């Protein structure tokens, strides 16, 4: 055996303009056992390429093929299924594409997986064949067949299963933390959005000052009028207002219930019955019901006095 001599790439007539190309050449020549000579023989080498090699991983350059074989992980699927993926046949390519993508898809999606190298009809026939053999599963979704790689073929050891479960638990905890953080940030965002900005403060302040000025003018007018209302008189009038309002609501409800009953019997709309009878609603005359919060709660329970001229026996 003759000793190897470094073969400069520049002598082969190759122009390596990109530092990444030179790093790849170094890696390939380092696998042959000439790491230092390969670095020196590649033209255009410099500090930039050394940094690029550092980014790509110096350890990968010095790793031999035997070390890679030792670090190679065991397969998670049976070797018999792996053998079916090998080869240039359409069926093998389709099964390999489904295994690599590992997600469901229809015939058109699987054609995309194979980059349309296989005709659609052949893809359909191969999928049906794999479904019959058990390597592929299929289901009908809205009159469309969906295929995916059979997940039951994956074999996990106890160590792999425990590591996966541990990873799932960690991801769940991370998701919980992110959800709580999101809720707190959303609450903070709502409070910030409800708070007026510095640009809005002068307008809000001017509006409040205007309202205060109007209320003071109204209070001064009432003081100068000389009308004095005692607390007892104020309470009596408030109760009367609440009683009148309650009667208003009651009569309006009874009237509208009668209108709806007549409309159901005549098979007409309530508005048509109102127009036929000649009823004017509060909305027609633009009358607004006084707010109920102005009246005290005790006033709502005051019974209505019976007129004196009505006979009690009747």
PDB file of C-alpha atoms in Angstrom:
ATOM      1  CA  UNK A   1       0.000   0.000   0.000  1.00  0.00           C
ATOM      2  CA  UNK A   2       1.267   3.413  -0.930  1.00  0.00           C
ATOM      3  CA  UNK A   3       0.800   6.279   1.522  1.00  0.00           C
ATOM      4  CA  UNK A   4      -1.964   8.689   0.732  1.00  0.00           C
ATOM      5  CA  UNK A   5      -0.998  12.113  -0.507  1.00  0.00           C
ATOM      6  CA  UNK A   6      -3.251  15.117  -0.189  1.00  0.00           C
ATOM      7  CA  UNK A   7      -5.032  15.991  -3.409  1.00  0.00           C
ATOM      8  CA  UNK A   8      -5.674  19.722  -3.565  1.00  0.00           C
ATOM      9  CA  UNK A   9      -9.182  20.387  -4.785  1.00  0.00           C
ATOM     10  CA  UNK A  10      -7.955  23.354  -6.787  1.00  0.00           C
ATOM     11  CA  UNK A  11      -5.863  21.024  -8.936  1.00  0.00           C
ATOM     12  CA  UNK A  12      -9.031  19.219 -10.022  1.00  0.00           C
ATOM     13  CA  UNK A  13     -10.368  22.408 -11.608  1.00  0.00           C
ATOM     14  CA  UNK A  14     -13.183  22.863  -9.064  1.00  0.00           C
ATOM     15  CA  UNK A  15     -14.117  26.365  -8.001  1.00  0.00           C
ATOM     16  CA  UNK A  16     -15.414  26.410  -4.441  1.00  0.00           C
ATOM     17  CA  UNK A  17     -16.748  29.931  -4.067  1.00  0.00           C
ATOM     18  CA  UNK A  18     -18.893  29.259  -1.014  1.00  0.00           C
ATOM     19  CA  UNK A  19     -17.317  28.599   2.419  1.00  0.00           C
ATOM     20  CA  UNK A  20     -19.986  25.961   3.052  1.00  0.00           C
ATOM     21  CA  UNK A  21     -18.834  24.036  -0.004  1.00  0.00           C
ATOM     22  CA  UNK A  22     -15.256  24.078   1.286  1.00  0.00           C
ATOM     23  CA  UNK A  23     -16.389  22.860   4.700  1.00  0.00           C
ATOM     24  CA  UNK A  24     -18.268  19.980   3.098  1.00  0.00           C
ATOM     25  CA  UNK A  25     -15.155  19.015   1.160  1.00  0.00           C
ATOM     26  CA  UNK A  26     -13.123  19.103   4.365  1.00  0.00           C
ATOM     27  CA  UNK A  27     -15.630  16.833   6.027  1.00  0.00           C
ATOM     28  CA  UNK A  28     -15.551  14.321   3.160  1.00  0.00           C
ATOM     29  CA  UNK A  29     -11.731  14.254   3.086  1.00  0.00           C
ATOM     30  CA  UNK A  30     -11.559  14.017   6.885  1.00  0.00           C
ATOM     31  CA  UNK A  31     -13.563  10.804   6.723  1.00  0.00           C
ATOM     32  CA  UNK A  32     -10.714   9.336   4.647  1.00  0.00           C
ATOM     33  CA  UNK A  33      -8.337   9.964   7.537  1.00  0.00           C
ATOM     34  CA  UNK A  34      -6.583  13.140   6.371  1.00  0.00           C
ATOM     35  CA  UNK A  35      -8.248  15.792   8.493  1.00  0.00           C
ATOM     36  CA  UNK A  36      -5.320  18.200   8.810  1.00  0.00           C
ATOM     37  CA  UNK A  37      -4.154  17.713   5.214  1.00  0.00           C
ATOM     38  CA  UNK A  38      -7.696  18.167   3.980  1.00  0.00           C
ATOM     39  CA  UNK A  39      -7.977  21.498   5.746  1.00  0.00           C
ATOM     40  CA  UNK A  40      -4.695  22.658   4.252  1.00  0.00           C
ATOM     41  CA  UNK A  41      -5.418  21.345   0.741  1.00  0.00           C
ATOM     42  CA  UNK A  42      -8.802  23.060   0.266  1.00  0.00           C
ATOM     43  CA  UNK A  43      -8.158  26.426  -1.440  1.00  0.00           C
ATOM     44  CA  UNK A  44      -9.656  29.594  -0.080  1.00  0.00           C
ATOM     45  CA  UNK A  45      -9.488  28.383   3.507  1.00  0.00           C
ATOM     46  CA  UNK A  46      -9.451  31.101   6.101  1.00  0.00           C
ATOM     47  CA  UNK A  47     -10.734  32.242   9.380  1.00  0.00           C
ATOM     48  CA  UNK A  48     -14.296  32.548   8.008  1.00  0.00           C
ATOM     49  CA  UNK A  49     -14.299  28.916   6.967  1.00  0.00           C
ATOM     50  CA  UNK A  50     -12.905  27.847  10.320  1.00  0.00           C
ATOM     51  CA  UNK A  51     -15.748  29.645  12.045  1.00  0.00           C
ATOM     52  CA  UNK A  52     -18.188  28.018   9.656  1.00  0.00           C
ATOM     53  CA  UNK A  53     -16.734  24.634  10.504  1.00  0.00           C
ATOM     54  CA  UNK A  54     -17.152  25.461  14.174  1.00  0.00           C
ATOM     55  CA  UNK A  55     -20.812  26.316  13.594  1.00  0.00           C
ATOM     56  CA  UNK A  56     -21.411  23.108  11.713  1.00  0.00           C
ATOM     57  CA  UNK A  57     -19.702  21.105  14.435  1.00  0.00           C
ATOM     58  CA  UNK A  58     -16.027  20.098  14.601  1.00  0.00           C
ATOM     59  CA  UNK A  59     -16.990  16.901  16.318  1.00  0.00           C
ATOM     60  CA  UNK A  60     -18.906  15.748  13.273  1.00  0.00           C
ATOM     61  CA  UNK A  61     -15.755  16.119  11.127  1.00  0.00           C
ATOM     62  CA  UNK A  62     -13.676  13.838  13.306  1.00  0.00           C
ATOM     63  CA  UNK A  63     -16.424  11.245  13.746  1.00  0.00           C
ATOM     64  CA  UNK A  64     -15.682   8.093  11.789  1.00  0.00           C
ATOM     65  CA  UNK A  65     -18.179   5.823  10.099  1.00  0.00           C
ATOM     66  CA  UNK A  66     -17.723   3.182  12.797  1.00  0.00           C
ATOM     67  CA  UNK A  67     -18.635   5.707  15.501  1.00  0.00           C
ATOM     68  CA  UNK A  68     -21.732   6.651  13.559  1.00  0.00           C
ATOM     69  CA  UNK A  69     -22.778   3.023  13.400  1.00  0.00           C
ATOM     70  CA  UNK A  70     -22.369   2.738  17.163  1.00  0.00           C
ATOM     71  CA  UNK A  71     -24.499   5.837  17.761  1.00  0.00           C
ATOM     72  CA  UNK A  72     -27.162   4.733  15.321  1.00  0.00           C
ATOM     73  CA  UNK A  73     -30.463   4.245  17.113  1.00  0.00           C
ATOM     74  CA  UNK A  74     -32.468   1.101  16.857  1.00  0.00           C
ATOM     75  CA  UNK A  75     -35.503   1.238  14.630  1.00  0.00           C
ATOM     76  CA  UNK A  76     -38.953   1.629  16.080  1.00  0.00           C
ATOM     77  CA  UNK A  77     -40.642  -0.483  13.416  1.00  0.00           C
ATOM     78  CA  UNK A  78     -40.089  -4.136  12.488  1.00  0.00           C
ATOM     79  CA  UNK A  79     -37.310  -4.934  10.048  1.00  0.00           C
ATOM     80  CA  UNK A  80     -39.792  -6.679   7.746  1.00  0.00           C
ATOM     81  CA  UNK A  81     -41.661  -3.403   7.273  1.00  0.00           C
ATOM     82  CA  UNK A  82     -38.370  -1.592   6.671  1.00  0.00           C
ATOM     83  CA  UNK A  83     -37.518  -4.037   3.918  1.00  0.00           C
ATOM     84  CA  UNK A  84     -40.817  -3.266   2.205  1.00  0.00           C
ATOM     85  CA  UNK A  85     -39.859   0.437   2.101  1.00  0.00           C
ATOM     86  CA  UNK A  86     -36.610  -0.233   0.298  1.00  0.00           C
ATOM     87  CA  UNK A  87     -36.396  -0.269  -3.458  1.00  0.00           C
ATOM     88  CA  UNK A  88     -37.503   1.871  -6.363  1.00  0.00           C
ATOM     89  CA  UNK A  89     -40.922   0.312  -6.793  1.00  0.00           C
ATOM     90  CA  UNK A  90     -43.939   2.650  -6.541  1.00  0.00           C
ATOM     91  CA  UNK A  91     -45.344   0.708  -3.592  1.00  0.00           C
ATOM     92  CA  UNK A  92     -42.095   1.033  -1.626  1.00  0.00           C
ATOM     93  CA  UNK A  93     -41.837   4.750  -2.350  1.00  0.00           C
ATOM     94  CA  UNK A  94     -45.424   5.341  -1.251  1.00  0.00           C
ATOM     95  CA  UNK A  95     -44.983   3.385   1.975  1.00  0.00           C
ATOM     96  CA  UNK A  96     -41.712   5.191   2.719  1.00  0.00           C
ATOM     97  CA  UNK A  97     -43.358   8.580   2.087  1.00  0.00           C
ATOM     98  CA  UNK A  98     -46.213   7.764   4.463  1.00  0.00           C
ATOM     99  CA  UNK A  99     -43.713   6.613   7.090  1.00  0.00           C
ATOM    100  CA  UNK A 100     -41.620   9.776   6.775  1.00  0.00           C
ATOM    101  CA  UNK A 101     -44.551  12.209   6.780  1.00  0.00           C
ATOM    102  CA  UNK A 102     -46.450  10.239   9.441  1.00  0.00           C
ATOM    103  CA  UNK A 103     -49.672  12.163   8.947  1.00  0.00           C
ATOM    104  CA  UNK A 104     -52.966  11.345   7.218  1.00  0.00           C
ATOM    105  CA  UNK A 105     -53.742  12.395   3.696  1.00  0.00           C
ATOM    106  CA  UNK A 106     -55.860  11.599   0.678  1.00  0.00           C
ATOM    107  CA  UNK A 107     -54.599  10.401  -2.686  1.00  0.00           C
ATOM    108  CA  UNK A 108     -53.745  13.911  -3.852  1.00  0.00           C
ATOM    109  CA  UNK A 109     -51.771  14.607  -0.672  1.00  0.00           C
ATOM    110  CA  UNK A 110     -49.833  11.378  -1.041  1.00  0.00           C
ATOM    111  CA  UNK A 111     -49.045  12.325  -4.636  1.00  0.00           C
ATOM    112  CA  UNK A 112     -47.586  15.502  -3.202  1.00  0.00           C
ATOM    113  CA  UNK A 113     -45.569  13.389  -0.748  1.00  0.00           C
ATOM    114  CA  UNK A 114     -43.974  11.570  -3.675  1.00  0.00           C
ATOM    115  CA  UNK A 115     -43.506  14.826  -5.668  1.00  0.00           C
ATOM    116  CA  UNK A 116     -45.883  13.522  -8.351  1.00  0.00           C
ATOM    117  CA  UNK A 117     -43.336  10.980  -9.522  1.00  0.00           C
ATOM    118  CA  UNK A 118     -46.007   8.260  -9.495  1.00  0.00           C
ATOM    119  CA  UNK A 119     -49.303   8.511 -11.435  1.00  0.00           C
ATOM    120  CA  UNK A 120     -52.423   8.946  -9.371  1.00  0.00           C
ATOM    121  CA  UNK A 121     -53.978   5.656 -10.467  1.00  0.00           C
ATOM    122  CA  UNK A 122     -50.930   3.668  -9.410  1.00  0.00           C
ATOM    123  CA  UNK A 123     -50.870   5.505  -6.082  1.00  0.00           C
ATOM    124  CA  UNK A 124     -54.500   4.513  -5.485  1.00  0.00           C
ATOM    125  CA  UNK A 125     -53.839   0.843  -6.296  1.00  0.00           C
ATOM    126  CA  UNK A 126     -50.728   0.717  -4.105  1.00  0.00           C
ATOM    127  CA  UNK A 127     -52.559   2.288  -1.187  1.00  0.00           C
ATOM    128  CA  UNK A 128     -55.350  -0.262  -1.397  1.00  0.00           C
ATOM    129  CA  UNK A 129     -52.745  -3.024  -1.473  1.00  0.00           C
ATOM    130  CA  UNK A 130     -50.992  -1.642   1.624  1.00  0.00           C
ATOM    131  CA  UNK A 131     -54.352  -1.352   3.381  1.00  0.00           C
ATOM    132  CA  UNK A 132     -55.050  -5.024   2.719  1.00  0.00           C
ATOM    133  CA  UNK A 133     -51.609  -6.029   4.006  1.00  0.00           C
ATOM    134  CA  UNK A 134     -51.970  -3.897   7.168  1.00  0.00           C
ATOM    135  CA  UNK A 135     -49.116  -1.413   6.778  1.00  0.00           C
ATOM    136  CA  UNK A 136     -51.538   1.434   6.025  1.00  0.00           C
ATOM    137  CA  UNK A 137     -54.855   2.344   7.625  1.00  0.00           C
ATOM    138  CA  UNK A 138     -57.781   3.940   5.805  1.00  0.00           C
ATOM    139  CA  UNK A 139     -61.040   5.652   6.694  1.00  0.00           C
ATOM    140  CA  UNK A 140     -63.831   7.393   4.783  1.00  0.00           C
ATOM    141  CA  UNK A 141     -64.353  11.075   5.598  1.00  0.00           C
ATOM    142  CA  UNK A 142     -67.147  12.791   3.642  1.00  0.00           C
ATOM    143  CA  UNK A 143     -66.927  10.357   0.727  1.00  0.00           C
ATOM    144  CA  UNK A 144     -63.159  10.774   0.625  1.00  0.00           C
ATOM    145  CA  UNK A 145     -60.623   8.134   1.613  1.00  0.00           C
ATOM    146  CA  UNK A 146     -57.902   9.178   4.042  1.00  0.00           C
ATOM    147  CA  UNK A 147     -54.760   7.057   4.492  1.00  0.00           C
ATOM    148  CA  UNK A 148     -52.023   7.040   7.132  1.00  0.00           C
ATOM    149  CA  UNK A 149     -49.176   4.813   8.269  1.00  0.00           C
ATOM    150  CA  UNK A 150     -50.283   2.134  10.729  1.00  0.00           C
ATOM    151  CA  UNK A 151     -49.263   3.450  14.148  1.00  0.00           C
ATOM    152  CA  UNK A 152     -49.602  -0.024  15.669  1.00  0.00           C
ATOM    153  CA  UNK A 153     -46.402  -1.049  13.868  1.00  0.00           C
ATOM    154  CA  UNK A 154     -44.313   1.201  16.090  1.00  0.00           C
ATOM    155  CA  UNK A 155     -42.753  -0.767  18.926  1.00  0.00           C
ATOM    156  CA  UNK A 156     -41.666   1.140  22.002  1.00  0.00           C
ATOM    157  CA  UNK A 157     -39.629  -0.306  24.828  1.00  0.00           C
ATOM    158  CA  UNK A 158     -40.355   0.469  28.458  1.00  0.00           C
ATOM    159  CA  UNK A 159     -37.523   2.993  28.570  1.00  0.00           C
ATOM    160  CA  UNK A 160     -38.759   4.772  25.437  1.00  0.00           C
ATOM    161  CA  UNK A 161     -42.312   4.733  26.720  1.00  0.00           C
ATOM    162  CA  UNK A 162     -41.309   6.180  30.084  1.00  0.00           C
ATOM    163  CA  UNK A 163     -39.259   8.902  28.407  1.00  0.00           C
ATOM    164  CA  UNK A 164     -42.193   9.787  26.150  1.00  0.00           C
ATOM    165  CA  UNK A 165     -44.556   9.924  29.126  1.00  0.00           C
ATOM    166  CA  UNK A 166     -42.105  12.117  30.997  1.00  0.00           C
ATOM    167  CA  UNK A 167     -41.856  14.432  28.016  1.00  0.00           C
ATOM    168  CA  UNK A 168     -45.647  14.581  27.785  1.00  0.00           C
ATOM    169  CA  UNK A 169     -45.892  15.540  31.457  1.00  0.00           C
ATOM    170  CA  UNK A 170     -43.278  18.254  31.009  1.00  0.00           C
ATOM    171  CA  UNK A 171     -45.124  19.614  27.995  1.00  0.00           C
ATOM    172  CA  UNK A 172     -48.397  19.631  29.942  1.00  0.00           C
ATOM    173  CA  UNK A 173     -46.770  21.580  32.771  1.00  0.00           C
ATOM    174  CA  UNK A 174     -45.276  23.990  30.264  1.00  0.00           C
ATOM    175  CA  UNK A 175     -48.671  24.409  28.625  1.00  0.00           C
ATOM    176  CA  UNK A 176     -50.294  25.112  31.999  1.00  0.00           C
ATOM    177  CA  UNK A 177     -47.695  27.744  32.804  1.00  0.00           C
ATOM    178  CA  UNK A 178     -48.133  29.360  29.403  1.00  0.00           C
ATOM    179  CA  UNK A 179     -51.925  29.344  29.785  1.00  0.00           C
ATOM    180  CA  UNK A 180     -51.712  31.038  33.187  1.00  0.00           C
ATOM    181  CA  UNK A 181     -49.260  33.568  31.821  1.00  0.00           C
ATOM    182  CA  UNK A 182     -51.562  34.234  28.874  1.00  0.00           C
ATOM    183  CA  UNK A 183     -54.564  34.787  31.161  1.00  0.00           C
ATOM    184  CA  UNK A 184     -52.657  37.216  33.348  1.00  0.00           C
ATOM    185  CA  UNK A 185     -51.398  39.111  30.306  1.00  0.00           C
ATOM    186  CA  UNK A 186     -54.912  39.269  28.824  1.00  0.00           C
ATOM    187  CA  UNK A 187     -56.286  40.620  32.111  1.00  0.00           C
ATOM    188  CA  UNK A 188     -53.532  43.216  32.213  1.00  0.00           C
ATOM    189  CA  UNK A 189     -54.244  44.122  28.607  1.00  0.00           C
ATOM    190  CA  UNK A 190     -57.956  44.632  29.344  1.00  0.00           C
ATOM    191  CA  UNK A 191     -57.166  46.880  32.293  1.00  0.00           C
ATOM    192  CA  UNK A 192     -54.743  48.895  30.174  1.00  0.00           C
ATOM    193  CA  UNK A 193     -57.268  49.233  27.363  1.00  0.00           C
ATOM    194  CA  UNK A 194     -59.921  50.428  29.830  1.00  0.00           C
ATOM    195  CA  UNK A 195     -57.572  53.042  31.250  1.00  0.00           C
ATOM    196  CA  UNK A 196     -57.613  56.321  29.300  1.00  0.00           C
ATOM    197  CA  UNK A 197     -54.413  57.337  27.622  1.00  0.00           C
ATOM    198  CA  UNK A 198     -52.512  60.553  28.261  1.00  0.00           C
ATOM    199  CA  UNK A 199     -53.894  62.041  25.049  1.00  0.00           C
ATOM    200  CA  UNK A 200     -57.497  61.307  26.126  1.00  0.00           C
ATOM    201  CA  UNK A 201     -57.135  62.743  29.630  1.00  0.00           C
ATOM    202  CA  UNK A 202     -57.510  66.456  28.654  1.00  0.00           C
ATOM    203  CA  UNK A 203     -60.782  65.744  26.819  1.00  0.00           C
ATOM    204  CA  UNK A 204     -62.186  63.647  29.696  1.00  0.00           C
ATOM    205  CA  UNK A 205     -61.162  66.278  32.219  1.00  0.00           C
ATOM    206  CA  UNK A 206     -62.849  69.038  30.216  1.00  0.00           C
ATOM    207  CA  UNK A 207     -66.046  66.981  29.986  1.00  0.00           C
ATOM    208  CA  UNK A 208     -66.122  66.319  33.732  1.00  0.00           C
ATOM    209  CA  UNK A 209     -65.522  69.989  34.508  1.00  0.00           C
ATOM    210  CA  UNK A 210     -68.388  70.920  32.224  1.00  0.00           C
ATOM    211  CA  UNK A 211     -70.732  68.455  33.976  1.00  0.00           C
ATOM    212  CA  UNK A 212     -69.712  69.761  37.400  1.00  0.00           C
ATOM    213  CA  UNK A 213     -70.325  73.332  36.280  1.00  0.00           C
ATOM    214  CA  UNK A 214     -73.816  72.435  35.022  1.00  0.00           C
ATOM    215  CA  UNK A 215     -74.732  70.637  38.252  1.00  0.00           C
ATOM    216  CA  UNK A 216     -73.531  73.602  40.339  1.00  0.00           C
ATOM    217  CA  UNK A 217     -75.613  75.997  38.240  1.00  0.00           C
ATOM    218  CA  UNK A 218     -78.674  73.788  38.723  1.00  0.00           C
ATOM    219  CA  UNK A 219     -78.077  73.575  42.485  1.00  0.00           C
ATOM    220  CA  UNK A 220     -77.689  77.366  42.745  1.00  0.00           C
ATOM    221  CA  UNK A 221     -80.945  77.825  40.844  1.00  0.00           C
ATOM    222  CA  UNK A 222     -82.818  75.534  43.196  1.00  0.00           C
ATOM    223  CA  UNK A 223     -81.370  77.297  46.249  1.00  0.00           C
ATOM    224  CA  UNK A 224     -82.366  80.722  44.951  1.00  0.00           C
ATOM    225  CA  UNK A 225     -85.943  79.680  44.090  1.00  0.00           C
ATOM    226  CA  UNK A 226     -86.922  79.521  47.753  1.00  0.00           C
ATOM    227  CA  UNK A 227     -88.765  76.195  47.421  1.00  0.00           C
ATOM    228  CA  UNK A 228     -88.136  74.011  50.402  1.00  0.00           C
ATOM    229  CA  UNK A 229     -88.895  70.257  50.241  1.00  0.00           C
ATOM    230  CA  UNK A 230     -88.853  68.349  53.474  1.00  0.00           C
ATOM    231  CA  UNK A 231     -87.461  64.778  53.610  1.00  0.00           C
ATOM    232  CA  UNK A 232     -90.933  63.408  54.413  1.00  0.00           C
ATOM    233  CA  UNK A 233     -92.464  65.097  51.385  1.00  0.00           C
ATOM    234  CA  UNK A 234     -89.625  63.867  49.198  1.00  0.00           C
ATOM    235  CA  UNK A 235     -90.158  60.277  50.372  1.00  0.00           C
ATOM    236  CA  UNK A 236     -93.926  60.534  49.773  1.00  0.00           C
ATOM    237  CA  UNK A 237     -93.469  61.789  46.230  1.00  0.00           C
ATOM    238  CA  UNK A 238     -90.862  59.100  45.509  1.00  0.00           C
ATOM    239  CA  UNK A 239     -93.273  56.396  46.656  1.00  0.00           C
ATOM    240  CA  UNK A 240     -96.037  57.821  44.472  1.00  0.00           C
ATOM    241  CA  UNK A 241     -93.706  57.850  41.478  1.00  0.00           C
ATOM    242  CA  UNK A 242     -92.720  54.248  42.094  1.00  0.00           C
ATOM    243  CA  UNK A 243     -96.358  53.190  42.447  1.00  0.00           C
ATOM    244  CA  UNK A 244     -97.376  54.940  39.231  1.00  0.00           C
ATOM    245  CA  UNK A 245     -94.482  53.358  37.392  1.00  0.00           C
ATOM    246  CA  UNK A 246     -95.376  49.869  38.643  1.00  0.00           C
ATOM    247  CA  UNK A 247     -98.970  50.348  37.517  1.00  0.00           C
ATOM    248  CA  UNK A 248     -97.757  51.552  34.138  1.00  0.00           C
ATOM    249  CA  UNK A 249     -95.659  48.421  33.654  1.00  0.00           C
ATOM    250  CA  UNK A 250     -98.473  46.143  34.833  1.00  0.00           C
ATOM    251  CA  UNK A 251    -101.111  47.610  32.503  1.00  0.00           C
ATOM    252  CA  UNK A 252     -98.738  47.599  29.572  1.00  0.00           C
ATOM    253  CA  UNK A 253     -97.950  43.911  30.136  1.00  0.00           C
ATOM    254  CA  UNK A 254    -101.649  42.977  30.393  1.00  0.00           C
ATOM    255  CA  UNK A 255    -102.457  44.902  27.230  1.00  0.00           C
ATOM    256  CA  UNK A 256     -99.656  43.302  25.219  1.00  0.00           C
ATOM    257  CA  UNK A 257    -100.599  39.822  26.482  1.00  0.00           C
ATOM    258  CA  UNK A 258    -104.135  40.378  25.211  1.00  0.00           C
ATOM    259  CA  UNK A 259    -102.801  41.618  21.867  1.00  0.00           C
ATOM    260  CA  UNK A 260    -100.678  38.484  21.466  1.00  0.00           C
ATOM    261  CA  UNK A 261    -103.632  36.231  22.294  1.00  0.00           C
ATOM    262  CA  UNK A 262    -105.819  37.976  19.701  1.00  0.00           C
ATOM    263  CA  UNK A 263    -103.001  37.769  17.151  1.00  0.00           C
ATOM    264  CA  UNK A 264    -102.638  34.018  17.713  1.00  0.00           C
ATOM    265  CA  UNK A 265    -106.383  33.510  17.257  1.00  0.00           C
ATOM    266  CA  UNK A 266    -106.503  35.628  14.085  1.00  0.00           C
ATOM    267  CA  UNK A 267    -103.186  34.205  12.787  1.00  0.00           C
ATOM    268  CA  UNK A 268    -101.831  37.709  12.403  1.00  0.00           C
ATOM    269  CA  UNK A 269     -98.828  39.562  13.648  1.00  0.00           C
ATOM    270  CA  UNK A 270     -99.146  41.611  16.878  1.00  0.00           C
ATOM    271  CA  UNK A 271     -98.344  44.812  15.015  1.00  0.00           C
ATOM    272  CA  UNK A 272    -101.180  44.139  12.583  1.00  0.00           C
ATOM    273  CA  UNK A 273    -103.593  43.625  15.491  1.00  0.00           C
ATOM    274  CA  UNK A 274    -102.400  46.846  17.138  1.00  0.00           C
ATOM    275  CA  UNK A 275    -103.031  48.723  13.923  1.00  0.00           C
ATOM    276  CA  UNK A 276    -106.436  47.068  13.508  1.00  0.00           C
ATOM    277  CA  UNK A 277    -107.581  47.933  17.062  1.00  0.00           C
ATOM    278  CA  UNK A 278    -105.905  51.343  17.078  1.00  0.00           C
ATOM    279  CA  UNK A 279    -103.505  50.873  19.981  1.00  0.00           C
ATOM    280  CA  UNK A 280    -100.693  53.355  20.443  1.00  0.00           C
ATOM    281  CA  UNK A 281     -97.650  51.965  22.187  1.00  0.00           C
ATOM    282  CA  UNK A 282     -95.031  53.899  24.123  1.00  0.00           C
ATOM    283  CA  UNK A 283     -92.637  53.441  21.230  1.00  0.00           C
ATOM    284  CA  UNK A 284     -95.108  54.927  18.759  1.00  0.00           C
ATOM    285  CA  UNK A 285     -95.393  58.184  20.704  1.00  0.00           C
ATOM    286  CA  UNK A 286     -91.713  58.081  21.757  1.00  0.00           C
ATOM    287  CA  UNK A 287     -92.406  57.845  25.482  1.00  0.00           C
ATOM    288  CA  UNK A 288     -89.626  56.449  27.667  1.00  0.00           C
ATOM    289  CA  UNK A 289     -90.379  54.575  30.871  1.00  0.00           C
ATOM    290  CA  UNK A 290     -88.682  56.181  33.912  1.00  0.00           C
ATOM    291  CA  UNK A 291     -85.788  54.134  35.277  1.00  0.00           C
ATOM    292  CA  UNK A 292     -86.604  51.820  38.158  1.00  0.00           C
ATOM    293  CA  UNK A 293     -83.393  52.442  40.075  1.00  0.00           C
ATOM    294  CA  UNK A 294     -84.583  55.926  41.037  1.00  0.00           C
ATOM    295  CA  UNK A 295     -87.465  54.460  43.058  1.00  0.00           C
ATOM    296  CA  UNK A 296     -86.906  52.822  46.481  1.00  0.00           C
ATOM    297  CA  UNK A 297     -87.527  49.104  46.802  1.00  0.00           C
ATOM    298  CA  UNK A 298     -90.218  49.512  49.523  1.00  0.00           C
ATOM    299  CA  UNK A 299     -92.374  51.645  47.244  1.00  0.00           C
ATOM    300  CA  UNK A 300     -92.856  48.751  44.809  1.00  0.00           C
ATOM    301  CA  UNK A 301     -94.844  46.778  47.393  1.00  0.00           C
ATOM    302  CA  UNK A 302     -97.326  49.567  48.246  1.00  0.00           C
ATOM    303  CA  UNK A 303    -100.822  48.243  47.420  1.00  0.00           C
ATOM    304  CA  UNK A 304    -103.143  50.305  45.301  1.00  0.00           C
ATOM    305  CA  UNK A 305    -106.079  51.863  47.229  1.00  0.00           C
ATOM    306  CA  UNK A 306    -109.523  50.738  46.152  1.00  0.00           C
ATOM    307  CA  UNK A 307    -111.806  53.564  44.950  1.00  0.00           C
ATOM    308  CA  UNK A 308    -114.534  54.553  47.480  1.00  0.00           C
ATOM    309  CA  UNK A 309    -117.402  54.379  44.997  1.00  0.00           C
ATOM    310  CA  UNK A 310    -116.781  50.680  44.211  1.00  0.00           C
ATOM    311  CA  UNK A 311    -119.007  48.286  46.118  1.00  0.00           C
ATOM    312  CA  UNK A 312    -117.019  45.818  48.212  1.00  0.00           C
ATOM    313  CA  UNK A 313    -119.590  43.047  47.631  1.00  0.00           C
ATOM    314  CA  UNK A 314    -119.030  43.252  43.906  1.00  0.00           C
TER     315      UNK A 314
END
